[in-house]
Amino acid sequence: MKAFRLLTGIFFLAIIAGCNNKPKIGFLMDTISLDRWEKDKELFEEQVEKMDGIPLVRVANGDSPTQIDQATQLLYDGVDVLVVIPVDLHASRDIVKMAHKNDVPVISYDRMIRDCNVDYYVSTDNIHIGEQQASYLSRMAPSGNYALLGGSTKDYNATLLHLGWMNVLQPLIEKGDINLVLDEYVKEWNAKDAFSIMDSFLSKTNTPLDVIIAGNDDLAAGAIQALRQHNLTKKVLVAGQDAELEAIRNIVAGDQTITIFKPIDALVSTAVNMAMKLAEDEPINTNVTVNNGFKLVPAVLLSSQVVNRQNIKLTVVSEGYLEEGDIYKEK
Ligand code: GAL
């Protein structure tokens, strides 16, 4: 009996020691309120576990001080690497500073943490995404009245998208072909605000609107709701981003023109591979650098695809991102 107890003791000790050796990878998320972030979370947990690490995910629900507290706690819990989707592009600097004091590297995920010594950046080329949206719609409507609905000013991606939009639109504006009739950033990426902005614009003006370019599908959904109220759907071209199920269904219905599909699976696996290597002190390969205002951050930027009515099956469906049955089923 004594020998049995000793053996069980050794067995449990071995398990505990085994767990302790596993790298702990923290994932600080802004929100999981969109399908895409749910997917990021699910894949992150799955992939870290597959690589024999321990995923520690925390969601700040849009509150920057909460995210900083969560970082403090994860560092206290002995996390080896932090992967961060910053709620606030500036305030999140404090996370990097705290992490570095604890010798913990930080990967800025999807969104850049600005003006600090962040270690790596994994994202898509967000200027290019803006260009993809604007060039598609300006090829369909080379002249007319355009409305721009940008994202949260706390998110650097909103600035990059806007840069992309203007790269394409500015020459057409200067030629006098396109009028910018509305150009606003929507607080906190809030779809209800996007609705109110579009609704009050459409109520106040008789100017016919031809195009709405929105920072993501959620804002596009708010705008489409306003168009519905003014009987304008299908008369106005709309672009979004994220390939959310609702947006793809709006594209099928003809209420939205395009969305942008980002390779969430590849983004997550790139960040997880990088994090596991950092935890093991292995070298990291990156192919570009991106300026964050403080330094050139070594980065991996993955490419994005335009999704329109015609290529849904070849993009989001064939890549296993969405199920055909969900897209085409009756509402
Ligand atoms: C951005 C991200 C978009 C969108 C948005 C709102 O940073 O690039 O894909 O999801 O946040 O959460």
mmCIF file with all atom_site columns, C-alpha atoms and ligand atoms in Angstrom, residues 30-31 34 36-37 110-111 126 155 157 189 215-216 241-242 262, ligand 1:
data_model
loop_
_atom_site.group_PDB
_atom_site.id
_atom_site.type_symbol
_atom_site.label_atom_id
_atom_site.label_alt_id
_atom_site.label_comp_id
_atom_site.label_asym_id
_atom_site.label_entity_id
_atom_site.label_seq_id
_atom_site.pdbx_PDB_ins_code
_atom_site.Cartn_x
_atom_site.Cartn_y
_atom_site.Cartn_z
_atom_site.occupancy
_atom_site.B_iso_or_equiv
_atom_site.pdbx_formal_charge
_atom_site.auth_seq_id
_atom_site.auth_comp_id
_atom_site.auth_asym_id
_atom_site.auth_atom_id
_atom_site.pdbx_PDB_model_num
ATOM   1  C CA . ASP A 1 30  ? -10.395 43.625 -27.079 1.00 0.00 ? 30  ASP A CA 1
ATOM   2  C CA . THR A 1 31  ? -13.751 41.941 -27.717 1.00 0.00 ? 31  THR A CA 1
ATOM   3  C CA . LEU A 1 34  ? -17.912 39.726 -33.799 1.00 0.00 ? 34  LEU A CA 1
ATOM   4  C CA . ARG A 1 36  ? -14.295 36.903 -36.557 1.00 0.00 ? 36  ARG A CA 1
ATOM   5  C CA . TRP A 1 37  ? -12.963 37.468 -33.033 1.00 0.00 ? 37  TRP A CA 1
ATOM   6  C CA . ASP A 1 110 ? -4.090  42.311 -35.999 1.00 0.00 ? 110 ASP A CA 1
ATOM   7  C CA . ARG A 1 111 ? -3.795  45.868 -34.595 1.00 0.00 ? 111 ARG A CA 1
ATOM   8  C CA . ASN A 1 126 ? -4.532  47.307 -43.701 1.00 0.00 ? 126 ASN A CA 1
ATOM   9  C CA . ASP A 1 155 ? -7.641  51.401 -33.384 1.00 0.00 ? 155 ASP A CA 1
ATOM   10 C CA . ASN A 1 157 ? -6.294  49.969 -38.393 1.00 0.00 ? 157 ASN A CA 1
ATOM   11 C CA . TRP A 1 189 ? -16.569 50.419 -34.028 1.00 0.00 ? 189 TRP A CA 1
ATOM   12 C CA . GLY A 1 215 ? -14.394 49.982 -41.942 1.00 0.00 ? 215 GLY A CA 1
ATOM   13 C CA . ASN A 1 216 ? -15.947 46.600 -41.249 1.00 0.00 ? 216 ASN A CA 1
ATOM   14 C CA . GLN A 1 241 ? -14.588 43.955 -44.043 1.00 0.00 ? 241 GLN A CA 1
ATOM   15 C CA . ASP A 1 242 ? -14.347 40.633 -42.135 1.00 0.00 ? 242 ASP A CA 1
ATOM   16 C CA . LYS A 1 262 ? -8.820  38.034 -43.903 1.00 0.00 ? 262 LYS A CA 1
HETATM 17 C C1 . GAL B 2 .   ? -10.147 45.895 -36.500 1.00 0.00 ? 1   GAL B C1 1
HETATM 18 C C2 . GAL B 2 .   ? -10.049 44.655 -37.303 1.00 0.00 ? 1   GAL B C2 1
HETATM 19 C C3 . GAL B 2 .   ? -11.311 44.406 -38.060 1.00 0.00 ? 1   GAL B C3 1
HETATM 20 C C4 . GAL B 2 .   ? -12.552 44.577 -37.211 1.00 0.00 ? 1   GAL B C4 1
HETATM 21 C C5 . GAL B 2 .   ? -12.451 45.708 -36.186 1.00 0.00 ? 1   GAL B C5 1
HETATM 22 C C6 . GAL B 2 .   ? -13.545 45.727 -35.113 1.00 0.00 ? 1   GAL B C6 1
HETATM 23 O O1 . GAL B 2 .   ? -8.980  46.144 -35.847 1.00 0.00 ? 1   GAL B O1 1
HETATM 24 O O2 . GAL B 2 .   ? -8.991  44.744 -38.226 1.00 0.00 ? 1   GAL B O2 1
HETATM 25 O O3 . GAL B 2 .   ? -11.232 43.127 -38.662 1.00 0.00 ? 1   GAL B O3 1
HETATM 26 O O4 . GAL B 2 .   ? -12.911 43.367 -36.653 1.00 0.00 ? 1   GAL B O4 1
HETATM 27 O O5 . GAL B 2 .   ? -11.216 45.758 -35.582 1.00 0.00 ? 1   GAL B O5 1
HETATM 28 O O6 . GAL B 2 .   ? -13.355 44.838 -34.088 1.00 0.00 ? 1   GAL B O6 1
#
